[in-house]
PDB file of C-alpha atoms and ligand atoms in Angstrom:
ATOM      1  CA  UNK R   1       0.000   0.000   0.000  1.00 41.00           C
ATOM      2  CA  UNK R   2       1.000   3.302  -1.195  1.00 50.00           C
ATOM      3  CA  UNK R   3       1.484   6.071   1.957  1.00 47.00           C
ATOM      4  CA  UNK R   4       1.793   8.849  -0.328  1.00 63.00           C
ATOM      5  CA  UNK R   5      -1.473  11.183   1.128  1.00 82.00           C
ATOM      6  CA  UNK R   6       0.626  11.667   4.469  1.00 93.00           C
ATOM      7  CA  UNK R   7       3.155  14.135   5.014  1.00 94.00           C
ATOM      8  CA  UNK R   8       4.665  12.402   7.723  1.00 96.00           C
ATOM      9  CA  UNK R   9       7.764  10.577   8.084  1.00 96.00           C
ATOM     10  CA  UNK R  10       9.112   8.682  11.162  1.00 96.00           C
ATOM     11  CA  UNK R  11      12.361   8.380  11.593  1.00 95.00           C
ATOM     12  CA  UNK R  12      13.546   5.081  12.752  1.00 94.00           C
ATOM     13  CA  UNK R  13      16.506   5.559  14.800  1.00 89.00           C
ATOM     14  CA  UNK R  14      17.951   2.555  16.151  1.00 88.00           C
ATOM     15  CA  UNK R  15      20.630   0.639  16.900  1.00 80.00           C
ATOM     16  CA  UNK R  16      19.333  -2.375  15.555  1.00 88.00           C
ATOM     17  CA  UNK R  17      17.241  -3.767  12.514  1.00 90.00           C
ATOM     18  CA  UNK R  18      15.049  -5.758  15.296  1.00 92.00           C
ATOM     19  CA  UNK R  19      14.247  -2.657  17.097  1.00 93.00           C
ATOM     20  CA  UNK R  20      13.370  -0.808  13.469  1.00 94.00           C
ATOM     21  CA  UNK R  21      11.118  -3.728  12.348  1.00 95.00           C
ATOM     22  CA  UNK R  22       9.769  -4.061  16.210  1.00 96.00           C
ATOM     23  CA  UNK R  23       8.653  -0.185  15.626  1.00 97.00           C
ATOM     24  CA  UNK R  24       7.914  -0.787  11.878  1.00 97.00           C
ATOM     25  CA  UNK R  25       5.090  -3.214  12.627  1.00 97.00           C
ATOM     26  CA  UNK R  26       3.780  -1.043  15.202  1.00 97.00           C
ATOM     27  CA  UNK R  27       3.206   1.683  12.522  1.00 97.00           C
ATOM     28  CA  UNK R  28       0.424   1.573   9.309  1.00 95.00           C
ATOM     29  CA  UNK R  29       2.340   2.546   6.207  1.00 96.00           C
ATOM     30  CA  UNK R  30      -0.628   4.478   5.524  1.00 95.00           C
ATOM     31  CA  UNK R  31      -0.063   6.972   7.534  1.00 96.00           C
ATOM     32  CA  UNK R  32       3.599   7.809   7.333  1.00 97.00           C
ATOM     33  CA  UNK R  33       6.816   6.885   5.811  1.00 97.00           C
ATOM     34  CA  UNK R  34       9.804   6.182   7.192  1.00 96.00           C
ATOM     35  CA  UNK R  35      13.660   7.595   7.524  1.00 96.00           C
ATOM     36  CA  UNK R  36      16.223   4.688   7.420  1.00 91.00           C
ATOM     37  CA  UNK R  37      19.341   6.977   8.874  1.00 83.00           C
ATOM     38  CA  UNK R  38      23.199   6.763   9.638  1.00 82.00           C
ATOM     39  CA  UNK R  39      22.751   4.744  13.084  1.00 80.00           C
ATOM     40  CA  UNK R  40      20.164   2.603  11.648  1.00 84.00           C
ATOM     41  CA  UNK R  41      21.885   1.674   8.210  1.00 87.00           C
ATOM     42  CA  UNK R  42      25.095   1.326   9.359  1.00 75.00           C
ATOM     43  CA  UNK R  43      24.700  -1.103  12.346  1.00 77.00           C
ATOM     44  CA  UNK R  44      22.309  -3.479  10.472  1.00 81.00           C
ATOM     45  CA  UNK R  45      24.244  -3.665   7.404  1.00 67.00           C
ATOM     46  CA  UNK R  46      22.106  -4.683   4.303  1.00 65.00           C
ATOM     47  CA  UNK R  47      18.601  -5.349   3.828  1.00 87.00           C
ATOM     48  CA  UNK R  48      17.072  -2.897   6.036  1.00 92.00           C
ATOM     49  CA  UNK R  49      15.692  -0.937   3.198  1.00 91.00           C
ATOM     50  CA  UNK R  50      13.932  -4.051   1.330  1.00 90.00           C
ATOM     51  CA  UNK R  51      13.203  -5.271   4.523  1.00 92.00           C
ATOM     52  CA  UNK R  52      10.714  -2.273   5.182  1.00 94.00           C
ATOM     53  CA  UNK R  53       9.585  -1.490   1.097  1.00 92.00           C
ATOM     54  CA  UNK R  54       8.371  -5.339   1.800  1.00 94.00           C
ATOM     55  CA  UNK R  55       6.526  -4.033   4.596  1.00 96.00           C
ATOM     56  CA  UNK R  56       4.749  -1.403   2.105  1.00 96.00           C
ATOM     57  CA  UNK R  57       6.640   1.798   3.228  1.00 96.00           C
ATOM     58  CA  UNK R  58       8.273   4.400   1.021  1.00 97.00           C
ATOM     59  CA  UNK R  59      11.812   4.510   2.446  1.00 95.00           C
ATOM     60  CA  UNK R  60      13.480   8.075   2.634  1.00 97.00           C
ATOM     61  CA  UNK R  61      17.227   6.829   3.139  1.00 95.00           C
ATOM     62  CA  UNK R  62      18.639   9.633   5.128  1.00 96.00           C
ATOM     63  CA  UNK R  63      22.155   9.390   4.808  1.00 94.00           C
ATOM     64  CA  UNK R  64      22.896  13.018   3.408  1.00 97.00           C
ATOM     65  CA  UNK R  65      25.819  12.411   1.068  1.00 96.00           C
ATOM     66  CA  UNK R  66      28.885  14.335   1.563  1.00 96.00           C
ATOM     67  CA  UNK R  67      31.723  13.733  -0.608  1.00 90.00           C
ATOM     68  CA  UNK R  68      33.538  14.826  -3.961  1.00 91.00           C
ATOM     69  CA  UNK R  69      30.956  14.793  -7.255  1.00 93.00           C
ATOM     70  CA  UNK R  70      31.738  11.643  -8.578  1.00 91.00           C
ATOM     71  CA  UNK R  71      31.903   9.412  -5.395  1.00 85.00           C
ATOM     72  CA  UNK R  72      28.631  11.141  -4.206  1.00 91.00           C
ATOM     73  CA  UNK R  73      26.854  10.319  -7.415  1.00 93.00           C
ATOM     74  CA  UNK R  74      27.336   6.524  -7.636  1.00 89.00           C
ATOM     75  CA  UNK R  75      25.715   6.720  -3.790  1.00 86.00           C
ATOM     76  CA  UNK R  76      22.994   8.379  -5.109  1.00 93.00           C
ATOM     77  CA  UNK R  77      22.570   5.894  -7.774  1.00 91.00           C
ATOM     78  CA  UNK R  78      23.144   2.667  -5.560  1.00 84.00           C
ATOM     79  CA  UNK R  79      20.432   3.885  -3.219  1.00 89.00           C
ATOM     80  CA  UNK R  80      17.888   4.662  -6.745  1.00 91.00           C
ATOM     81  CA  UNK R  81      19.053   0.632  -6.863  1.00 87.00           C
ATOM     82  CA  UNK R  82      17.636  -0.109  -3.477  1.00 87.00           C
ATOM     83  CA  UNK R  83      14.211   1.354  -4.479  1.00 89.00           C
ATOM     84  CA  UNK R  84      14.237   4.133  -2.088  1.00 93.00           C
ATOM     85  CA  UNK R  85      11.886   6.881  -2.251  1.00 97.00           C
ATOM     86  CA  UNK R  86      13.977   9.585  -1.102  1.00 97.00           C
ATOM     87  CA  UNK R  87      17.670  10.122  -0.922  1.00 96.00           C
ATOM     88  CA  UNK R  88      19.579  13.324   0.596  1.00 97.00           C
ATOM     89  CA  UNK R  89      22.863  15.438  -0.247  1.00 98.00           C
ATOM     90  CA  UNK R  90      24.422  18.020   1.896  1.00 98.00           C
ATOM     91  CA  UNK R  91      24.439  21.218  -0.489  1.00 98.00           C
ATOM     92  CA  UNK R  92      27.189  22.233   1.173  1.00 98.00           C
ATOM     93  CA  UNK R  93      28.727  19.679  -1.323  1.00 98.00           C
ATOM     94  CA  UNK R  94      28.770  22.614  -3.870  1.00 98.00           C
ATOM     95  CA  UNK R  95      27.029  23.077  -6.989  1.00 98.00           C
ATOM     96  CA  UNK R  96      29.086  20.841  -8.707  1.00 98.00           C
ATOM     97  CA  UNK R  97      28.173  17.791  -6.962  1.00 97.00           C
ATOM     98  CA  UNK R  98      24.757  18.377  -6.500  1.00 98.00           C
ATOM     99  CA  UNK R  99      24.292  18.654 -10.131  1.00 98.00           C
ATOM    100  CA  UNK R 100      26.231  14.769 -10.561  1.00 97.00           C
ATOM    101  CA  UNK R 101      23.663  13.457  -8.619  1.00 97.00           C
ATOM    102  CA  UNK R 102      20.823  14.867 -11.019  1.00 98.00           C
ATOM    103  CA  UNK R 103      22.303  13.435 -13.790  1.00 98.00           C
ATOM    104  CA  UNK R 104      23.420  10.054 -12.917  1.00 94.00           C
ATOM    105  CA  UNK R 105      19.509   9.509 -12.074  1.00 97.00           C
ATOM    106  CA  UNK R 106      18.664  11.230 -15.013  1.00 97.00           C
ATOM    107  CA  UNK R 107      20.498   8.522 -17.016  1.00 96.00           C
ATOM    108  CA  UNK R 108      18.623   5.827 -15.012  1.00 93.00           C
ATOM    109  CA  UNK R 109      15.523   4.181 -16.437  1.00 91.00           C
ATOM    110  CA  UNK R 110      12.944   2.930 -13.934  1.00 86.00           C
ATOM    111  CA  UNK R 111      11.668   4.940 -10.877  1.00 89.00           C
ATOM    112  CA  UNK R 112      13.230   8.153  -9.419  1.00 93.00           C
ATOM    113  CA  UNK R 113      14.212   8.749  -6.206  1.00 96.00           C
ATOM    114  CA  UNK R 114      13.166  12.261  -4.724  1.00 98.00           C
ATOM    115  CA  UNK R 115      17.010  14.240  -4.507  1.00 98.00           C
ATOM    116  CA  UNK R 116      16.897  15.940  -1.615  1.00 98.00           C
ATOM    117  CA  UNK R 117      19.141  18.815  -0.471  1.00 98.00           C
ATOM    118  CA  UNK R 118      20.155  18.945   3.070  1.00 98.00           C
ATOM    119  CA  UNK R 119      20.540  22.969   4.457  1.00 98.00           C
ATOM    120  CA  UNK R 120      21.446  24.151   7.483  1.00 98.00           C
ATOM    121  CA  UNK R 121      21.012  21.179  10.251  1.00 98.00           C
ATOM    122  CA  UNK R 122      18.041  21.971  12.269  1.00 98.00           C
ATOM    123  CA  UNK R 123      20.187  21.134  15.247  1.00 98.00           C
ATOM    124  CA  UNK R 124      22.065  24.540  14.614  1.00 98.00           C
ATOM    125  CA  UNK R 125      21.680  27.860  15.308  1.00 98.00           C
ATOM    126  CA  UNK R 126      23.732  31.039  14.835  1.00 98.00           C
ATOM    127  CA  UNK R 127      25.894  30.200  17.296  1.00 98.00           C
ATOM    128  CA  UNK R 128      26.682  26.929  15.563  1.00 98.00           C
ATOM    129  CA  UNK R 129      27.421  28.292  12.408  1.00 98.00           C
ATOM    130  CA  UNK R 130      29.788  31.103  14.053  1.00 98.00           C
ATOM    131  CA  UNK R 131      31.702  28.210  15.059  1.00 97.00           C
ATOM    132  CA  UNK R 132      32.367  26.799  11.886  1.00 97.00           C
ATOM    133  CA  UNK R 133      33.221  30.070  10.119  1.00 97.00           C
ATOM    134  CA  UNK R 134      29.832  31.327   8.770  1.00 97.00           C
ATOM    135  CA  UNK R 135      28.654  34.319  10.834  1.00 96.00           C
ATOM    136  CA  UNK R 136      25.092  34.860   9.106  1.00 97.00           C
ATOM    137  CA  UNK R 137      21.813  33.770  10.441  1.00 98.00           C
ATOM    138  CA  UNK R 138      20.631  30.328   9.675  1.00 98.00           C
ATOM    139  CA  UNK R 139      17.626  31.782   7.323  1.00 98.00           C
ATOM    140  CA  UNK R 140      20.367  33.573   5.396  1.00 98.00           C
ATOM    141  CA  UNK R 141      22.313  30.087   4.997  1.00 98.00           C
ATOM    142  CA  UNK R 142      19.505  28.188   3.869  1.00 98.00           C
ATOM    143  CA  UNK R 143      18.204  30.694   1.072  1.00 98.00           C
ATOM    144  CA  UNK R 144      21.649  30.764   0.176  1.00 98.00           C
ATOM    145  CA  UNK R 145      22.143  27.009  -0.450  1.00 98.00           C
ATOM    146  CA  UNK R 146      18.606  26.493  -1.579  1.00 98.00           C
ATOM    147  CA  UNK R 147      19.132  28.541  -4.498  1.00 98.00           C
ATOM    148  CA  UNK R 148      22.223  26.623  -5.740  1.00 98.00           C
ATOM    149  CA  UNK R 149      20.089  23.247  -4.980  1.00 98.00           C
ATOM    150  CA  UNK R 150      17.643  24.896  -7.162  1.00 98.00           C
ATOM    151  CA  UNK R 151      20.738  25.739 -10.070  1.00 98.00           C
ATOM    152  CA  UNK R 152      21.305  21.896  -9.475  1.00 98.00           C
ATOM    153  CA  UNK R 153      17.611  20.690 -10.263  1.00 98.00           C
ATOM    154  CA  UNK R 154      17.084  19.308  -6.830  1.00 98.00           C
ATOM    155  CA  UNK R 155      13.853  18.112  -5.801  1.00 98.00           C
ATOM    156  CA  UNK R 156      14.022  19.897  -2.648  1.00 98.00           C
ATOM    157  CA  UNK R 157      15.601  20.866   0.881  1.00 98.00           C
ATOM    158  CA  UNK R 158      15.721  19.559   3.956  1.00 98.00           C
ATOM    159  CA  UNK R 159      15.791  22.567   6.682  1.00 98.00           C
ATOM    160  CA  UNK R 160      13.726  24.110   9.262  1.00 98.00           C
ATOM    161  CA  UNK R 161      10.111  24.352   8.919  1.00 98.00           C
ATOM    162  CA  UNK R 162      11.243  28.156  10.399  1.00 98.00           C
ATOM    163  CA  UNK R 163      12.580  28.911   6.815  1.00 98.00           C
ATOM    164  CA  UNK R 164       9.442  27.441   5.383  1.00 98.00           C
ATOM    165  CA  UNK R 165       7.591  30.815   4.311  1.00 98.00           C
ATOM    166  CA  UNK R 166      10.810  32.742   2.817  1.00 98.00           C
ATOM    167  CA  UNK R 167      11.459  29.294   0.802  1.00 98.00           C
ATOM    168  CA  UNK R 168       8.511  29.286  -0.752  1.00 98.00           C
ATOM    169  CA  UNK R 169       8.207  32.249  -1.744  1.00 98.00           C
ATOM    170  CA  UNK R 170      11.971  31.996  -3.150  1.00 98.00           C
ATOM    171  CA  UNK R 171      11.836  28.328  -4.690  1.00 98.00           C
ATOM    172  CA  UNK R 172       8.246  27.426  -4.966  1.00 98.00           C
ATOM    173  CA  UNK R 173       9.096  24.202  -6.734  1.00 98.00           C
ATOM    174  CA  UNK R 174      11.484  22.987  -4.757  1.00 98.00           C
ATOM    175  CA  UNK R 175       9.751  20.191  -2.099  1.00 98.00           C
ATOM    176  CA  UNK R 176      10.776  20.758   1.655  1.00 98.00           C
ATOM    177  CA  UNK R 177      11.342  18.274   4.242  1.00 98.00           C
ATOM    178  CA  UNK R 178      11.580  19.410   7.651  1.00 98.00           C
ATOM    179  CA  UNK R 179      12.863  17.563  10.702  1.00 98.00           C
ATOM    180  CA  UNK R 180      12.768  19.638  13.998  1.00 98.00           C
ATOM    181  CA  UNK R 181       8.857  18.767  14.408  1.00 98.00           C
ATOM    182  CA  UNK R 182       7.890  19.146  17.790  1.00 98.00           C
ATOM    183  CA  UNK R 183       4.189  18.509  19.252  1.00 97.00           C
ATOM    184  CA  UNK R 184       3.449  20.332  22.129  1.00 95.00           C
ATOM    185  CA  UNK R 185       4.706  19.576  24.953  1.00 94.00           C
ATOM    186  CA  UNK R 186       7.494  17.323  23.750  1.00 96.00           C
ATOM    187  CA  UNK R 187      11.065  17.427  24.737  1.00 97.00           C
ATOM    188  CA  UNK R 188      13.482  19.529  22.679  1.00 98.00           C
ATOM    189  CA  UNK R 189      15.870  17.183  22.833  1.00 98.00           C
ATOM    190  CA  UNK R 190      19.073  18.661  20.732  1.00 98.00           C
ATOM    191  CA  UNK R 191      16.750  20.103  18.166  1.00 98.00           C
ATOM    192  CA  UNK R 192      16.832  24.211  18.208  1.00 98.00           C
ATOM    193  CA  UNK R 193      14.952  25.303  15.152  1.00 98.00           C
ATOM    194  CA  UNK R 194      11.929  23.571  15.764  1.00 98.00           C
ATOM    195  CA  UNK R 195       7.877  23.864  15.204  1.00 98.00           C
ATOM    196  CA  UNK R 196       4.935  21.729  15.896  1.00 98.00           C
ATOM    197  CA  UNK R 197       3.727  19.790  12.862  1.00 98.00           C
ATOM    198  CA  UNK R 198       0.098  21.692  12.479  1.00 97.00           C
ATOM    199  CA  UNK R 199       2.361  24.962  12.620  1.00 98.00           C
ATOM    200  CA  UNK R 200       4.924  23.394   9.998  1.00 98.00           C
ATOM    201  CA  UNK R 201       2.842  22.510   7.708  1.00 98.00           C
ATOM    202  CA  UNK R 202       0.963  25.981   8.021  1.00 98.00           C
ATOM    203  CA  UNK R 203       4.773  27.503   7.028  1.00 98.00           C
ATOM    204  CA  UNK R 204       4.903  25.847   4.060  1.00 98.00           C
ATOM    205  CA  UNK R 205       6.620  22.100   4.670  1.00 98.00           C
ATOM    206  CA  UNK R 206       5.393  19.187   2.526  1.00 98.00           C
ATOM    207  CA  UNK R 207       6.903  16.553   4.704  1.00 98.00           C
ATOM    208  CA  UNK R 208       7.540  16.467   8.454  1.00 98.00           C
ATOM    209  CA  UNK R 209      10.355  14.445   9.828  1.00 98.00           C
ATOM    210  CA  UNK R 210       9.678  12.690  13.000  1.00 98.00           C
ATOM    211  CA  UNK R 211      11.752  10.867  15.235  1.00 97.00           C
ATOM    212  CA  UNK R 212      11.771  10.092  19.181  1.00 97.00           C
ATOM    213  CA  UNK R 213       8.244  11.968  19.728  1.00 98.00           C
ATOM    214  CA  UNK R 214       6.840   8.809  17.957  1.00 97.00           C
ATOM    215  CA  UNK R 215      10.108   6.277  18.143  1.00 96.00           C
ATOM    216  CA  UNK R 216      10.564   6.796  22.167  1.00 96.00           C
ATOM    217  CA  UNK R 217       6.625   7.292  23.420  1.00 97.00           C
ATOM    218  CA  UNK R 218       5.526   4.766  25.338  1.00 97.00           C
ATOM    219  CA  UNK R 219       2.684   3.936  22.447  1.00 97.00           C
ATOM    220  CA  UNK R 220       4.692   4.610  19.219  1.00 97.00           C
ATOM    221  CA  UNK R 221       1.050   3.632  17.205  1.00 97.00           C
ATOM    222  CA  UNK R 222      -1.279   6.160  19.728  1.00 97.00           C
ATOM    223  CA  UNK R 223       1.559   8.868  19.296  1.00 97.00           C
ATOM    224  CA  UNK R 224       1.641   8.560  15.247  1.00 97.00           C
ATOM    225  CA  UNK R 225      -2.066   9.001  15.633  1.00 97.00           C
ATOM    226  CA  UNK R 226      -2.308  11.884  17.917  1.00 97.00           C
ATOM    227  CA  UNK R 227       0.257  14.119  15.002  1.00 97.00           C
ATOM    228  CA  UNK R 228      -2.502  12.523  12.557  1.00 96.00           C
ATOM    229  CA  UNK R 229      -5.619  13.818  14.518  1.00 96.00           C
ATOM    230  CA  UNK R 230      -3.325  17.229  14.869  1.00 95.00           C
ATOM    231  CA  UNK R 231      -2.336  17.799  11.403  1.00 95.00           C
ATOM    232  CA  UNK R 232      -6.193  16.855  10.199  1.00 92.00           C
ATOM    233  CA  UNK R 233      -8.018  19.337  12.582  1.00 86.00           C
TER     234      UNK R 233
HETATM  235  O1  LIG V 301      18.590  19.051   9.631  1.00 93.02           O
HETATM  236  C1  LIG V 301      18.289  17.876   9.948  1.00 93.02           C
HETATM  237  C2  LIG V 301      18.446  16.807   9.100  1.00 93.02           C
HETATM  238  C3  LIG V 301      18.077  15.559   9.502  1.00 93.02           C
HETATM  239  N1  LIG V 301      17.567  15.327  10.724  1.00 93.02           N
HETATM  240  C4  LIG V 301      17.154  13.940  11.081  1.00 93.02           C
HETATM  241  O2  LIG V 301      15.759  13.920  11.380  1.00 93.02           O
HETATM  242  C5  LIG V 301      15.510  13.090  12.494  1.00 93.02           C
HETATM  243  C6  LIG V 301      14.887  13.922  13.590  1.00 93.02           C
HETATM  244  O3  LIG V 301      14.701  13.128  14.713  1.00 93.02           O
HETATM  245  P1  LIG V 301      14.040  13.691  16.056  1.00 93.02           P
HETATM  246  O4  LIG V 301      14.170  12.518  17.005  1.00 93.02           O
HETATM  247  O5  LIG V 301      12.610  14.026  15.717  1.00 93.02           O
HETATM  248  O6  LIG V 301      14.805  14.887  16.514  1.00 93.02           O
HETATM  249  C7  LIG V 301      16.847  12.452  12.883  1.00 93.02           C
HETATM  250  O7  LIG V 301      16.908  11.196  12.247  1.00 93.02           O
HETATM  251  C8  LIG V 301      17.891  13.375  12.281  1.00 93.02           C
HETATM  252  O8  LIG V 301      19.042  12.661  11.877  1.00 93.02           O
HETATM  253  C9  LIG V 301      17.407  16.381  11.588  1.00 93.02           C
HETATM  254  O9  LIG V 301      16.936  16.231  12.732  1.00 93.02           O
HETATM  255  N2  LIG V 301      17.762  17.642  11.173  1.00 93.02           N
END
């Protein structure tokens, strides 16, 4: 079954492949996706991705590719291999490299993965990005980086759903993914730019990454259904 009418995507961050199927089964692929990630993919080595398209999810495999053009692009192509749905770059890659990417799934027949550009992390803040040289405001970062993703032909961007509204309005074609989704009353955890999914998706963001809001509640199934019943009203 096809989970494309959701927006929501739960990511499964685990140490193991028995506690991502033990959460997988507890979840209807109806209403969400799901985010295979670094902890997850690397620690159960292969078969994690079939594993859950056999369950009937759309896999967004979040491993945001870093590396020179060429190397980065044959990633991108093994994972359009493994049938994922979505598949992520840093932008901070360059120009350059985002564009390899585009073509080397351009050349591919058969289904296309989403390419997704990853921002500014929505763990960071200005602070952050003082630290590693860039003294601008996060907004400023993102618009900057969306717009060569855009050069690029990216799909989309993954950054804050903060940045959703001057995105839009900026790059109205380009699809945005935004972790940093709180609910109310949920812990912050090491997220900083962060919104709660009805006010996300009221910014502008087509797809809401969620993690340990769903992953670590007590009822992983009740707590899926409680952004649901939020996002609906
Ligand atoms: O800027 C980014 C890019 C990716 N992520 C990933 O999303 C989830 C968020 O999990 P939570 O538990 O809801 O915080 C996680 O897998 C990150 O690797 C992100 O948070 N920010």
């Amino acid at each position: 079954m096809s989970a494309c009418q959701t927006p929501i995507i739960v990511a499964l961050d685990f140490p193991t492949r028995d506690a991502a199927l033990k959460l997988a089964d507890q979840l209807d692929p109806a209403l969400c996706r799901v985010k295979v990630g670094k902890e997850l993919f690397t620690s159960s080595a292969s078969g994690i991705v079939e594993s859950l398209v056999e369950k009937g999810f759309e896999v967004f495999l979040d491993l945001k590719f870093h590396d020179i053009p060429n190397t980065t692009a044959m990633a991108v192509k093994a994972a359009a291999e493994m049938g994922v749905w979505m598949v992520n770059v840093h932008c901070s890659g360059g120009l350059r490299m985002m564009s390899a990417c585009r073509e080397v799934l351009a050349q591919r027949s058969g289904p296309q993965p989403l390419l997704i550009g990853v921002t500014v992390l929505t763990s960071m803040e200005r602070e952050d990005l003082a630290g590693i040289g860039l003294d601008i405001e996060p907004q400023e970062q993102v618009l900057r980086l969306a717009a060569l993703a855009e050069k690029a032909g990216m799909d989309g961007l993954v950054c804050s759903a903060l940045e959703a509204p001057a995105l839009k309005a900026a790059h109205p074609s380009l699809q945005l993914v935004t972790p940093g989704i709180r609910p109310a009353g949920s812990a912050q955890d090491d997220q900083r730019r962060i919104l709660t999914p009805r006010q996300a998706l009221d910014a502008g963001s087509d797809y809401l990454v969620i993690g340990r809001p769903i992953s670590q509640a007590a009822d992983p199934a009740q707590a899926l259904a409680a952004v649901v019943a939020e996002i609906r009203a």
